[in-house]
mmCIF file of C-alpha atoms in Angstrom:
data_model
loop_
_atom_site.group_PDB
_atom_site.id
_atom_site.type_symbol
_atom_site.label_atom_id
_atom_site.label_comp_id
_atom_site.label_asym_id
_atom_site.label_seq_id
_atom_site.Cartn_x
_atom_site.Cartn_y
_atom_site.Cartn_z
ATOM 1 C CA GLY A 1 -7.215 8.397 19.774
ATOM 2 C CA LEU A 2 -4.605 5.932 21.056
ATOM 3 C CA GLU A 3 -2.280 8.674 22.331
ATOM 4 C CA PHE A 4 -5.195 10.340 24.146
ATOM 5 C CA PHE A 5 -6.159 7.196 26.028
ATOM 6 C CA ARG A 6 -2.554 6.276 26.825
ATOM 7 C CA LYS A 7 -2.054 9.703 28.399
ATOM 8 C CA MET A 8 -5.330 9.465 30.295
ATOM 9 C CA LEU A 9 -4.305 6.108 31.787
ATOM 10 C CA ASP A 10 -0.768 7.316 32.544
ATOM 11 C CA ASP A 11 -2.138 10.391 34.323
ATOM 12 C CA ALA A 12 -4.312 8.079 36.420
ATOM 13 C CA GLY A 13 -1.289 5.996 37.449
ATOM 14 C CA LEU A 14 -2.162 3.093 35.152
ATOM 15 C CA HIS A 15 0.943 3.076 32.987
ATOM 16 C CA GLY A 16 1.142 0.115 30.620
ATOM 17 C CA LYS A 17 -2.475 -0.906 31.135
ATOM 18 C CA PRO A 18 -3.616 -3.151 28.244
ATOM 19 C CA ILE A 19 -5.866 -1.502 25.669
ATOM 20 C CA ILE A 20 -8.411 -3.216 23.456
ATOM 21 C CA ILE A 21 -10.402 -1.777 20.550
ATOM 22 C CA LYS A 22 -13.995 -3.005 20.389
ATOM 23 C CA ALA A 23 -15.192 -0.956 17.393
ATOM 24 C CA GLY A 24 -12.297 -0.670 14.989
ATOM 25 C CA ALA A 25 -14.173 -1.133 11.734
ATOM 26 C CA THR A 26 -15.246 1.137 8.929
ATOM 27 C CA HIS A 27 -17.637 0.648 6.032
ATOM 28 C CA SER A 28 -17.716 0.488 2.268
ATOM 29 C CA GLY A 29 -20.463 1.958 0.132
ATOM 30 C CA ARG A 30 -23.007 4.476 1.393
ATOM 31 C CA ASP A 31 -26.175 4.194 3.441
ATOM 32 C CA ASN A 32 -28.538 7.050 2.614
ATOM 33 C CA ALA A 33 -30.688 6.253 5.646
ATOM 34 C CA ALA A 34 -27.864 6.210 8.202
ATOM 35 C CA THR A 35 -28.400 8.731 10.977
ATOM 36 C CA ASN A 36 -24.721 9.531 11.488
ATOM 37 C CA LYS A 37 -23.556 10.963 8.149
ATOM 38 C CA ARG A 38 -20.056 11.698 9.438
ATOM 39 C CA LEU A 39 -19.457 8.031 10.200
ATOM 40 C CA HIS A 40 -21.123 6.925 6.994
ATOM 41 C CA ALA A 41 -19.684 9.143 4.279
ATOM 42 C CA PRO A 42 -19.301 7.348 0.910
ATOM 43 C CA GLN A 43 -16.265 5.042 0.858
ATOM 44 C CA THR A 44 -14.935 2.623 -1.727
ATOM 45 C CA GLU A 45 -13.948 -0.963 -1.004
ATOM 46 C CA PHE A 46 -10.329 0.166 -1.458
ATOM 47 C CA GLU A 47 -10.705 2.829 1.257
ATOM 48 C CA GLN A 48 -12.225 0.299 3.648
ATOM 49 C CA ALA A 49 -9.376 -2.151 3.018
ATOM 50 C CA GLU A 50 -6.760 0.590 3.347
ATOM 51 C CA HIS A 51 -8.215 1.597 6.711
ATOM 52 C CA LEU A 52 -8.160 -2.021 7.878
ATOM 53 C CA ILE A 53 -4.455 -2.544 7.153
ATOM 54 C CA LYS A 54 -3.348 0.740 8.682
ATOM 55 C CA ARG A 55 -5.585 0.436 11.748
ATOM 56 C CA TYR A 56 -4.396 -3.065 12.606
ATOM 57 C CA VAL A 57 -0.692 -2.517 12.014
ATOM 58 C CA TYR A 58 -0.504 0.869 13.746
ATOM 59 C CA HIS A 59 -2.283 -0.326 16.873
ATOM 60 C CA VAL A 60 -0.507 -3.678 17.114
ATOM 61 C CA ALA A 61 2.809 -1.819 16.807
ATOM 62 C CA ASN A 62 1.716 0.472 19.638
ATOM 63 C CA GLY A 63 0.807 -2.222 22.124
ATOM 64 C CA VAL A 64 -2.939 -2.682 21.618
ATOM 65 C CA SER A 65 -3.629 -6.263 22.663
ATOM 66 C CA LEU A 66 -6.969 -6.930 20.945
ATOM 67 C CA ILE A 67 -8.614 -5.306 17.928
ATOM 68 C CA LEU A 68 -12.151 -6.293 16.937
ATOM 69 C CA TRP A 69 -13.231 -5.407 13.410
ATOM 70 C CA GLY A 70 -16.923 -5.970 13.995
ATOM 71 C CA ASP A 71 -18.671 -8.330 11.618
ATOM 72 C CA ILE A 72 -16.998 -10.369 8.918
ATOM 73 C CA ARG A 73 -20.376 -10.568 7.154
ATOM 74 C CA GLU A 74 -22.552 -7.478 6.824
ATOM 75 C CA ASP A 75 -25.390 -7.059 9.338
ATOM 76 C CA GLU A 76 -28.799 -8.402 8.370
ATOM 77 C CA VAL A 77 -30.248 -4.949 9.054
ATOM 78 C CA ALA A 78 -30.487 -3.216 5.683
ATOM 79 C CA GLN A 79 -29.996 0.321 6.979
ATOM 80 C CA GLY A 80 -27.911 1.840 9.752
ATOM 81 C CA THR A 81 -24.577 3.425 10.539
ATOM 82 C CA PHE A 82 -22.843 0.056 10.943
ATOM 83 C CA SER A 83 -24.655 -2.001 8.304
ATOM 84 C CA HIS A 84 -21.755 -1.902 5.818
ATOM 85 C CA ASN A 85 -18.838 -2.672 8.125
ATOM 86 C CA GLY A 86 -18.697 -6.321 7.111
ATOM 87 C CA LEU A 87 -16.018 -7.691 4.806
ATOM 88 C CA VAL A 88 -18.499 -9.974 3.008
ATOM 89 C CA TYR A 89 -21.732 -8.769 1.389
ATOM 90 C CA ASN A 90 -25.062 -10.092 2.663
ATOM 91 C CA GLY A 91 -27.112 -9.771 -0.528
ATOM 92 C CA ILE A 92 -29.372 -6.982 0.802
ATOM 93 C CA PRO A 93 -31.003 -5.252 -1.053
ATOM 94 C CA LYS A 94 -31.629 -7.591 -3.957
ATOM 95 C CA ARG A 95 -32.105 -6.543 -7.565
ATOM 96 C CA GLY A 96 -35.509 -4.913 -8.019
ATOM 97 C CA GLU A 97 -35.768 -3.959 -4.328
ATOM 98 C CA CYS A 98 -33.841 -0.678 -4.465
ATOM 99 C CA SER A 99 -35.281 2.679 -3.491
ATOM 100 C CA PRO A 100 -33.818 6.199 -3.226
ATOM 101 C CA ARG A 101 -33.217 5.620 0.486
ATOM 102 C CA ASP A 102 -31.380 2.345 0.005
ATOM 103 C CA GLU A 103 -27.676 2.019 0.547
ATOM 104 C CA SER A 104 -25.059 1.886 -2.197
ATOM 105 C CA PRO A 105 -24.176 -0.408 -3.892
ATOM 106 C CA CYS A 106 -27.731 -1.210 -4.881
ATOM 107 C CA PRO A 107 -28.426 -3.915 -5.746
ATOM 108 C CA ASP A 108 -25.951 -5.604 -3.418
ATOM 109 C CA PRO A 109 -23.299 -7.664 -5.313
ATOM 110 C CA GLY A 110 -24.634 -10.850 -3.703
ATOM 111 C CA ASP A 111 -24.676 -12.814 -0.463
ATOM 112 C CA GLY A 112 -21.207 -14.194 0.221
ATOM 113 C CA VAL A 113 -19.345 -11.945 -2.234
ATOM 114 C CA LYS A 114 -16.082 -10.938 -0.580
ATOM 115 C CA LYS A 115 -14.895 -7.326 -0.473
ATOM 116 C CA LEU A 116 -11.322 -6.121 -0.993
ATOM 117 C CA GLY A 117 -11.031 -5.823 2.797
ATOM 118 C CA TYR A 118 -11.627 -9.558 3.202
ATOM 119 C CA TYR A 119 -8.682 -10.377 0.955
ATOM 120 C CA ALA A 120 -6.547 -7.652 2.538
ATOM 121 C CA LEU A 121 -7.155 -9.125 6.003
ATOM 122 C CA LYS A 122 -6.386 -12.658 4.805
ATOM 123 C CA HIS A 123 -3.172 -11.410 3.196
ATOM 124 C CA LEU A 124 -2.192 -9.497 6.359
ATOM 125 C CA ILE A 125 -2.649 -12.617 8.501
ATOM 126 C CA GLU A 126 -0.534 -14.712 6.149
ATOM 127 C CA LYS A 127 2.277 -12.148 6.022
ATOM 128 C CA LEU A 128 2.528 -11.506 9.772
ATOM 129 C CA LYS A 129 1.674 -14.963 11.125
ATOM 130 C CA GLY A 130 4.291 -16.243 13.562
ATOM 131 C CA LEU A 131 6.008 -12.879 14.054
ATOM 132 C CA ASP A 132 6.627 -11.230 17.430
ATOM 133 C CA PHE A 133 3.837 -8.726 18.094
ATOM 134 C CA ALA A 134 5.178 -7.945 21.562
ATOM 135 C CA ASN A 135 8.386 -6.306 20.348
ATOM 136 C CA PRO A 136 7.819 -4.509 17.045
ATOM 137 C CA GLN A 137 10.063 -1.631 16.006
ATOM 138 C CA THR A 138 8.597 1.714 15.014
ATOM 139 C CA LEU A 139 10.931 3.204 12.436
ATOM 140 C CA SER A 140 8.624 6.055 11.462
ATOM 141 C CA ALA A 141 5.295 6.989 13.046
ATOM 142 C CA GLY A 142 3.918 9.490 10.590
ATOM 143 C CA LYS A 143 6.787 11.890 9.957
ATOM 144 C CA ASP A 144 6.200 13.415 6.510
ATOM 145 C CA GLY A 145 3.212 11.073 6.238
ATOM 146 C CA VAL A 146 5.399 7.947 6.351
ATOM 147 C CA HIS A 147 4.757 4.963 8.636
ATOM 148 C CA ILE A 148 7.244 2.083 8.897
ATOM 149 C CA TYR A 149 6.892 -0.800 11.353
ATOM 150 C CA LYS A 150 9.259 -3.754 11.595
ATOM 151 C CA PHE A 151 8.223 -7.206 12.833
ATOM 152 C CA ALA A 152 10.674 -10.041 13.450
ATOM 153 C CA GLY A 153 10.232 -13.759 13.921
ATOM 154 C CA PRO A 154 11.941 -17.173 14.030
ATOM 155 C CA GLN A 155 14.850 -17.998 11.708
ATOM 156 C CA ASN A 156 15.722 -14.321 11.275
ATOM 157 C CA ARG A 157 12.483 -13.646 9.438
ATOM 158 C CA VAL A 158 11.719 -9.928 9.145
ATOM 159 C CA VAL A 159 8.720 -8.114 7.665
ATOM 160 C CA TRP A 160 8.384 -4.361 7.357
ATOM 161 C CA VAL A 161 4.942 -2.836 6.886
ATOM 162 C CA ALA A 162 5.125 0.639 5.391
ATOM 163 C CA TRP A 163 2.803 3.224 3.923
ATOM 164 C CA TRP A 164 2.640 6.862 2.983
ATOM 165 C CA ASP A 165 -0.415 8.946 3.808
ATOM 166 C CA TYR A 166 -0.432 10.271 0.264
ATOM 167 C CA TRP A 167 -3.311 12.722 0.785
ATOM 168 C CA ASN A 168 -1.010 14.781 3.058
ATOM 169 C CA GLY A 169 1.862 14.935 0.576
ATOM 170 C CA VAL A 170 2.774 16.256 -2.812
ATOM 171 C CA GLY A 171 3.289 13.997 -5.806
ATOM 172 C CA THR A 172 2.365 10.404 -6.516
ATOM 173 C CA ALA A 173 5.125 8.535 -4.676
ATOM 174 C CA LYS A 174 7.430 8.771 -1.662
ATOM 175 C CA ASN A 175 10.862 7.130 -1.522
ATOM 176 C CA ILE A 176 12.123 5.612 1.727
ATOM 177 C CA VAL A 177 15.335 3.768 2.611
ATOM 178 C CA LEU A 178 15.394 0.572 4.686
ATOM 179 C CA ASP A 179 18.357 -1.022 6.450
ATOM 180 C CA VAL A 180 18.397 -4.600 5.129
ATOM 181 C CA GLY A 181 21.772 -5.887 6.333
ATOM 182 C CA SER A 182 23.609 -8.185 3.939
ATOM 183 C CA ALA A 183 20.611 -8.772 1.643
ATOM 184 C CA THR A 184 21.187 -8.164 -2.049
ATOM 185 C CA SER A 185 17.489 -7.831 -2.843
ATOM 186 C CA ILE A 186 14.146 -7.519 -1.099
ATOM 187 C CA ARG A 187 10.591 -8.420 -2.048
ATOM 188 C CA MET A 188 7.914 -5.724 -1.867
ATOM 189 C CA THR A 189 4.245 -6.769 -1.997
ATOM 190 C CA ASP A 190 1.220 -4.481 -2.030
ATOM 191 C CA ALA A 191 -1.032 -4.958 0.990
ATOM 192 C CA LEU A 192 -4.134 -4.125 -1.046
ATOM 193 C CA PRO A 193 -5.425 -5.922 -4.143
ATOM 194 C CA ARG A 194 -5.104 -4.295 -7.554
ATOM 195 C CA GLU A 195 -8.756 -4.879 -8.433
ATOM 196 C CA PRO A 196 -11.241 -2.084 -7.640
ATOM 197 C CA GLU A 197 -13.790 -4.538 -6.186
ATOM 198 C CA GLY A 198 -13.549 -7.870 -4.427
ATOM 199 C CA ALA A 199 -16.156 -9.370 -6.759
ATOM 200 C CA ARG A 200 -13.536 -9.332 -9.522
ATOM 201 C CA ILE A 201 -11.154 -11.579 -7.561
ATOM 202 C CA THR A 202 -11.220 -15.360 -7.915
ATOM 203 C CA PRO A 203 -10.886 -16.658 -4.315
ATOM 204 C CA ALA A 204 -8.638 -19.588 -5.256
ATOM 205 C CA GLN A 205 -6.245 -17.249 -7.085
ATOM 206 C CA TYR A 206 -6.514 -14.229 -4.792
ATOM 207 C CA ARG A 207 -2.748 -13.942 -4.194
ATOM 208 C CA ASN A 208 -2.321 -12.971 -7.843
ATOM 209 C CA SER A 209 -4.231 -9.758 -7.085
ATOM 210 C CA PHE A 210 -1.382 -8.335 -4.995
ATOM 211 C CA LEU A 211 1.348 -6.616 -6.996
ATOM 212 C CA GLN A 212 4.801 -7.963 -6.115
ATOM 213 C CA GLN A 213 8.237 -6.776 -7.178
ATOM 214 C CA SER A 214 11.891 -7.378 -6.432
ATOM 215 C CA VAL A 215 13.982 -4.395 -5.336
ATOM 216 C CA PRO A 216 17.812 -4.493 -5.379
ATOM 217 C CA ALA A 217 19.792 -3.713 -2.232
ATOM 218 C CA SER A 218 23.355 -2.488 -1.888
ATOM 219 C CA GLY A 219 25.567 -1.548 1.036
ATOM 220 C CA GLY A 220 22.938 -2.675 3.510
ATOM 221 C CA LYS A 221 20.299 -0.315 2.090
ATOM 222 C CA ALA A 222 17.266 -0.689 -0.151
ATOM 223 C CA THR A 223 15.165 2.152 -1.533
ATOM 224 C CA ILE A 224 11.482 1.558 -2.093
ATOM 225 C CA SER A 225 8.799 3.812 -3.498
ATOM 226 C CA LEU A 226 5.530 4.136 -1.592
ATOM 227 C CA GLY A 227 2.307 4.938 -3.435
ATOM 228 C CA LYS A 228 -1.339 4.562 -2.453
ATOM 229 C CA SER A 229 -1.130 0.980 -1.224
ATOM 230 C CA PRO A 230 0.585 -0.006 2.032
ATOM 231 C CA VAL A 231 3.311 -2.594 1.382
ATOM 232 C CA PHE A 232 4.930 -5.606 2.987
ATOM 233 C CA VAL A 233 8.708 -5.773 2.568
ATOM 234 C CA GLU A 234 10.626 -9.018 3.106
ATOM 235 C CA ILE A 235 14.228 -10.063 2.591
ATOM 236 C CA ARG A 236 14.378 -12.493 -0.308
#
């Protein structure tokens, strides 16, 4: 929808007008009582976290100045289209209080249990903190399903965020080449945890849940393989 609203503003003579997103979240689980089934189709914690990373990076790279996720903790209302948008469970419904109309998961994993999206957001903040959001570089904006955005910061720090929209492609991986200057190796870190659910992650050790690998570089180029998880790429 970003391109639509940019064009609408440009056509009205409001070129460069700041854009904010007030409802950028999506849910995990399923709410059988939600009235809007299209907006509340079943989604895993991984799909919610994947959406979060892509939504934030894409819009920041395209000049959106404020993006609100919604609630960090799930709404107190047990049922409703937006009741599962939080990144932390609220403990509703409790064990023994489930019915056929209750949302999934049921029973809820527990009040305060963090979802994969919580850890993905924390990781995203740590990776991009201090970088220049006003002047990112778009190296690929969806061609062949590939997105690559480059953020720079003080002391020549550079972070690429890349992903492949794998559902639009063929195969299980997509190779891309990055220009890395004089670097002899780069570090690639998954943006999403390896665990299927946030409840399996120990908060104090959460960084260990993100797969990390070193990739050699030669002649100013490094080839990385994109799979299901978006990745952060940094020069070592």
